Short mmCIF file of C-alpha atoms in Angstrom, two decimals:
data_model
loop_
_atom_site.label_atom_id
_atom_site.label_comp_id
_atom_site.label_asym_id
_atom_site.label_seq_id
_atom_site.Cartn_x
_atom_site.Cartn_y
_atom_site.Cartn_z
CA UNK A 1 16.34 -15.51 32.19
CA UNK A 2 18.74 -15.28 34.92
CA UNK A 3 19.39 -12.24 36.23
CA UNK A 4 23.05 -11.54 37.29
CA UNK A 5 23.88 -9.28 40.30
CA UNK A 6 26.75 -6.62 39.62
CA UNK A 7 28.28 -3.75 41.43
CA UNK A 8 29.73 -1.24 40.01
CA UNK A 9 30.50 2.21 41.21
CA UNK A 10 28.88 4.94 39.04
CA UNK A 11 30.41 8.35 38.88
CA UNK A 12 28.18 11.17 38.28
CA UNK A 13 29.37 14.45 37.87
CA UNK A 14 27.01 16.99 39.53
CA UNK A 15 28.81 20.49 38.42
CA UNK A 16 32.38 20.58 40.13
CA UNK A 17 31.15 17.92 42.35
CA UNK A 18 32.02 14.00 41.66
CA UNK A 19 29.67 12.08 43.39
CA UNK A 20 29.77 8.08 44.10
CA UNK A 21 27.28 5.28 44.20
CA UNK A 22 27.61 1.33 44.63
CA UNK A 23 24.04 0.36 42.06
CA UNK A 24 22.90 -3.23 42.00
CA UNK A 25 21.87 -3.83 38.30
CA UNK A 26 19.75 -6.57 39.55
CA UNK A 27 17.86 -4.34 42.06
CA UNK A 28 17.68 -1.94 39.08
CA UNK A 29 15.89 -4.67 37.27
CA UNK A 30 14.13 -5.84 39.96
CA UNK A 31 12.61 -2.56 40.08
CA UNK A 32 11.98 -1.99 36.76
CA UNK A 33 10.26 -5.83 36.87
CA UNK A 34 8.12 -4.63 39.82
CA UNK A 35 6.54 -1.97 37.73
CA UNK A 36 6.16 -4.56 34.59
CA UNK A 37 3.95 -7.09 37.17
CA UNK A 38 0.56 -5.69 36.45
CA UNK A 39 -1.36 -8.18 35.23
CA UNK A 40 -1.85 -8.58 31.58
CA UNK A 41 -5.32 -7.55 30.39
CA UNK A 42 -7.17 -9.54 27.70
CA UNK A 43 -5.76 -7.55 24.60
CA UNK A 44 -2.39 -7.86 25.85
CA UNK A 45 -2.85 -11.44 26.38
CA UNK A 46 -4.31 -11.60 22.84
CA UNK A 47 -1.53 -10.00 21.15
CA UNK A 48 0.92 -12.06 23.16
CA UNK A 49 -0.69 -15.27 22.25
CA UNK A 50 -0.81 -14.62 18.53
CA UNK A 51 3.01 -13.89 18.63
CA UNK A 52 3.56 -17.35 20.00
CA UNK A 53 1.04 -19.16 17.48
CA UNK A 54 3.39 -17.15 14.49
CA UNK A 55 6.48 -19.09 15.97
CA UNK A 56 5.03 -22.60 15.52
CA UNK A 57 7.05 -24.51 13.32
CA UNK A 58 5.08 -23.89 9.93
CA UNK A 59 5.44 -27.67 9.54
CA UNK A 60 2.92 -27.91 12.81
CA UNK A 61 0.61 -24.79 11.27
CA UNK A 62 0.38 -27.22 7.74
CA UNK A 63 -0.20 -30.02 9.58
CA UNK A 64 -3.19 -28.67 11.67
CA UNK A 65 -5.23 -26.11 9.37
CA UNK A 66 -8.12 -25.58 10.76
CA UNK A 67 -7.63 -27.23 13.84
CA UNK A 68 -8.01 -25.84 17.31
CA UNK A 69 -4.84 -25.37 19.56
CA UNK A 70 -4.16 -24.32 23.13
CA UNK A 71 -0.72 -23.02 23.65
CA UNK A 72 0.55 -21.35 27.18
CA UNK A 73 2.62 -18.19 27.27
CA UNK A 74 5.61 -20.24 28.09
CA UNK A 75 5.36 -21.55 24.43
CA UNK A 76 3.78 -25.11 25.40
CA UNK A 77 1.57 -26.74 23.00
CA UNK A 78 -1.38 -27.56 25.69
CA UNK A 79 -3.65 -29.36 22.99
CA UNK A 80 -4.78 -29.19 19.39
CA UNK A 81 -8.40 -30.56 18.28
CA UNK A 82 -11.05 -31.02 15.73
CA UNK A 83 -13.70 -28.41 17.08
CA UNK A 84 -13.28 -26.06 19.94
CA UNK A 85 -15.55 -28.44 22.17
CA UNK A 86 -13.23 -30.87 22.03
CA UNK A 87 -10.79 -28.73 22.82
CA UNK A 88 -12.46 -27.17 25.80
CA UNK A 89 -13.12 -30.58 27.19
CA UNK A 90 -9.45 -31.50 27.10
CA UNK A 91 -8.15 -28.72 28.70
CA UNK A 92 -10.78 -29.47 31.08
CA UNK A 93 -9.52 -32.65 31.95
CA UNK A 94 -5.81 -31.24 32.14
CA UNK A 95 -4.69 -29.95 35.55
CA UNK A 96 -3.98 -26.41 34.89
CA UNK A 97 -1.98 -23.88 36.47
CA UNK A 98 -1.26 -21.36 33.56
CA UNK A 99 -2.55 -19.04 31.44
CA UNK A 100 -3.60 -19.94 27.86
CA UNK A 101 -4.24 -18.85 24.29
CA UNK A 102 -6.87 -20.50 21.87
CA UNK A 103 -6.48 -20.05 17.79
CA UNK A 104 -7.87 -22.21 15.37
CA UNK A 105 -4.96 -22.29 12.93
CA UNK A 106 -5.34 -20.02 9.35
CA UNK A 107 -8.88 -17.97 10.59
CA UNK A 108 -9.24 -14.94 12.73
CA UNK A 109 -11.33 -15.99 15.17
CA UNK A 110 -11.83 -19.22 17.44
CA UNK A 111 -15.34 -18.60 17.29
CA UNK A 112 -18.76 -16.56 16.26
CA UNK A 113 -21.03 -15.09 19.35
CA UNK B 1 -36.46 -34.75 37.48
CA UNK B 2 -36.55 -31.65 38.92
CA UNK B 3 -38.86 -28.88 37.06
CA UNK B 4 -38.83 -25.49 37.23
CA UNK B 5 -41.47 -22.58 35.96
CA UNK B 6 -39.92 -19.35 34.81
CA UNK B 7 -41.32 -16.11 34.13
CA UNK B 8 -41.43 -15.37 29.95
CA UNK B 9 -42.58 -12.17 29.06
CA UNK B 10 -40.17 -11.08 26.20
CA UNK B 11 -37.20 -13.34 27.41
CA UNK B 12 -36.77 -16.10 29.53
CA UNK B 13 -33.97 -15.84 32.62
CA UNK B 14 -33.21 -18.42 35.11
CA UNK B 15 -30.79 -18.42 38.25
CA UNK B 16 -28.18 -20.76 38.46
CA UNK B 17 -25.52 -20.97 40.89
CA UNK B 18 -22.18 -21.05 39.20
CA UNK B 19 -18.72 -22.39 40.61
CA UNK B 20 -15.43 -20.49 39.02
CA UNK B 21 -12.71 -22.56 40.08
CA UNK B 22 -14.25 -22.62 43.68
CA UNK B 23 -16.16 -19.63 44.16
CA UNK B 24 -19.73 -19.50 43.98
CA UNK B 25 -22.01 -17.02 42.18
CA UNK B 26 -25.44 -16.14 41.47
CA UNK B 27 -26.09 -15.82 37.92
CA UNK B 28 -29.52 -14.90 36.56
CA UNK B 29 -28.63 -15.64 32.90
CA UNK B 30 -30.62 -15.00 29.21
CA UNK B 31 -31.95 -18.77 27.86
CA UNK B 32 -30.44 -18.22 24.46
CA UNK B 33 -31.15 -21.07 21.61
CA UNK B 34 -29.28 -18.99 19.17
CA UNK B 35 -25.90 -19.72 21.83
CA UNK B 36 -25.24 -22.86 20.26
CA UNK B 37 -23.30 -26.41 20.82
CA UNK B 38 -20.95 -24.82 17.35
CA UNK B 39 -19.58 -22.03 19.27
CA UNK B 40 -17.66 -24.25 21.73
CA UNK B 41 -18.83 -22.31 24.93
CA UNK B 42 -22.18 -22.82 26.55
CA UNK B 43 -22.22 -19.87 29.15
CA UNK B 44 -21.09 -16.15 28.93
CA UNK B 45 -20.65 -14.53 32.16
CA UNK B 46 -19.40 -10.96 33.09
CA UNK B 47 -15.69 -9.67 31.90
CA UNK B 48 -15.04 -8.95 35.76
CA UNK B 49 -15.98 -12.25 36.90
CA UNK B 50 -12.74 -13.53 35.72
CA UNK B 51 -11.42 -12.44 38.93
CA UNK B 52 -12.28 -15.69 40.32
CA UNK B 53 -10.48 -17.97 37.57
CA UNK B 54 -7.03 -19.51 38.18
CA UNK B 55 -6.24 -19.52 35.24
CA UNK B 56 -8.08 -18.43 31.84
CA UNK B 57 -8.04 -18.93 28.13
CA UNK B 58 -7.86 -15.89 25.72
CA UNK B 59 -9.22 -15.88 22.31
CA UNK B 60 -10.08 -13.92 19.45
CA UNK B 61 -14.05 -13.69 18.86
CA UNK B 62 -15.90 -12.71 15.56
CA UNK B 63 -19.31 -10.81 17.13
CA UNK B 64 -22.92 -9.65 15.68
CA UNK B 65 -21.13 -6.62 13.80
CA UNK B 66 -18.80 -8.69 12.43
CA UNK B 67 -15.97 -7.40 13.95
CA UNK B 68 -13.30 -9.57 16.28
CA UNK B 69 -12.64 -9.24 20.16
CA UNK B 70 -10.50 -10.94 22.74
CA UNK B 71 -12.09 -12.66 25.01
CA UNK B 72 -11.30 -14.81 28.23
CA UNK B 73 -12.63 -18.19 28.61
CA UNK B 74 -12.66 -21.14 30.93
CA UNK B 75 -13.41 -24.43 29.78
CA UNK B 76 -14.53 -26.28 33.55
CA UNK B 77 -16.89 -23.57 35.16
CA UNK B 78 -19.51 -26.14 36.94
CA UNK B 79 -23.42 -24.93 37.23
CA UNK B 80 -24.45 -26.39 40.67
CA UNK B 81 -27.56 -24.74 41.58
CA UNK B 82 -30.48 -24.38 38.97
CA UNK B 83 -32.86 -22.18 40.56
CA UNK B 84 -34.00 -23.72 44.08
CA UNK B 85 -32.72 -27.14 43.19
CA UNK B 86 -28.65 -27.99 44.30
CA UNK B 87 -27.37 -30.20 41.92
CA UNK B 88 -26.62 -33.77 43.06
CA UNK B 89 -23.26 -33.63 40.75
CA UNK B 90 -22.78 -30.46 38.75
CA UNK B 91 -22.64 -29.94 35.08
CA UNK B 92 -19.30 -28.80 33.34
CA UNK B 93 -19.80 -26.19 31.45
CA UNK B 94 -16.69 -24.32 28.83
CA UNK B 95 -17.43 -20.35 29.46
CA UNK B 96 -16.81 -17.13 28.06
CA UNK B 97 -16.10 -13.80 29.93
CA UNK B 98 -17.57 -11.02 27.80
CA UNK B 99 -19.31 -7.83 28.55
CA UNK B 100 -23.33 -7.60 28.57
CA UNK B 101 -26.07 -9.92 29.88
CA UNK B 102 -25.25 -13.27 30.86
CA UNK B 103 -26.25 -16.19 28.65
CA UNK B 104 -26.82 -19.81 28.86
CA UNK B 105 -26.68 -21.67 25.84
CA UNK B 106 -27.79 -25.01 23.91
CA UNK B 107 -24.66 -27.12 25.63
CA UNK B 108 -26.68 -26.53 28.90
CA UNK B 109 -30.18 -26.54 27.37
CA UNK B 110 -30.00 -29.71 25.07
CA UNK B 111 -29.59 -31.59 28.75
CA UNK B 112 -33.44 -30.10 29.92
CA UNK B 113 -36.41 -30.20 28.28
CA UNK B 114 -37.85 -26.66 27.71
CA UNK B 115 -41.20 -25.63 27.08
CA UNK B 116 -42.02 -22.21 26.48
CA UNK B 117 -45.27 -21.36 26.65
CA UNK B 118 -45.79 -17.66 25.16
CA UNK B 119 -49.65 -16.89 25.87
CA UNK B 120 -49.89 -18.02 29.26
CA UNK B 121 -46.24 -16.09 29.91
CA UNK B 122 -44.64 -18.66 31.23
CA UNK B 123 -41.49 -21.36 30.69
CA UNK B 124 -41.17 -24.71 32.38
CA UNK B 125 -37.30 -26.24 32.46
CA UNK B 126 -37.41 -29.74 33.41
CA UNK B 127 -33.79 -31.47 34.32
#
């Protein structure tokens, strides 16, 4: 998302007094981004990654019932496999750098432990 | 092959030395033959532990009770170390993060042959 800079000057009226400031909307978002950095915990993550799997193309979710499938939080399809071994052994043998989220495709839950 | 004794007396725990993405840690994990090959994982380390990941997997994960959790996984943590023997080239192993007592599972097992050996309280691990 790019993130355009603007200045504007911003009157505020303080009782009889007009008072004037030059704002920077992107250091206002910058801000506001720098208190949104925390890192994700796992329910978060979770709930993130389930939104993504809803915007496969249903075509995709047909296609691969049952089947295992690693997408990343940028919406890329990492893998899809059989059984979650298989899986796990092909993201294995991927170089990651990102973050991921597991769903077999039409159950709850990737797995019982 | 290397063997090992172990201590059984109600469980069975051995020490491993784990690599996460490049750092080490001790691990005295549960021998579990109920953690098996189906559940796609064959190690559960400690939620905090996935400080040391570079990256992680989440997932949703049906427990005992029933219910489901999220859970963060790895799938290319690497045992290196099983008790006092280094490994001449370490074993891949797909991991979960999840609260509790660490576990090692039948994906590690199946490669060792276990005997456990209840009256005279003892376990031998042979790799």
């Amino acid at each position: 998302m790019a993130i355009v800079m603007v200045r504007r000057q911003c009157a505020l009226f303080e009782g009889k007094k007009t008072v004037h400031m030059d704002y920077d909307l992107r250091r206002l978002c910058g801000l506001l981004q720098e208190e949104e950095t925390e890192e994700p915990n796992v329910e978060m993550k979770a709930r993130m990654g389930r939104q993504i799997v809803a915007t496969l193309p249903a075509k995709f979710k047909s296609d691969n019932q049952g089947r295992y499938v690693a997408v990343t939080f940028s919406n890329k399809v990492l893998a899809v496999c059989d059984t979650l071994e298989a899986l796990n052994r092909e993201l294995a043998n991927q170089d990651l750098k990102e973050n991921y989220y597991i769903k077999r495709i039409g159950y709850l839950a990737i797995t019982q432990v | 092959m290397r063997l090992c004794t172990l201590p059984y007396e109600g469980h069975c725990k051995l020490r491993l030395i784990v690599d996460i993405h490049g750092t080490q840690k001790d691990a005295y994990v549960l021998i579990d033959t109920g953690f098996t090959v189906g559940t796609g994982f064959g190690l559960k380390l400690p939620t905090e532990w996935t400080r040391y990941a570079t990256y992680l997997g989440t997932g949703d994960v049906e427990i005992a009770d029933g219910s489901t959790i999220s859970a963060d996984t790895i799938p290319d943590a690497k045992i290196i170390q099983i008790e006092e023997h280094r490994l001449k080239k370490s074993i891949p192993i797909p991991t979960l993060f999840m609260a509790g007592q660490s576990v090692i599972g039948v994906m590690f097992l199946q490669r060792c042959i276990l005997q456990l050996d209840g009256p005279n309280r003892r376990a031998t691990i042979e790799l």
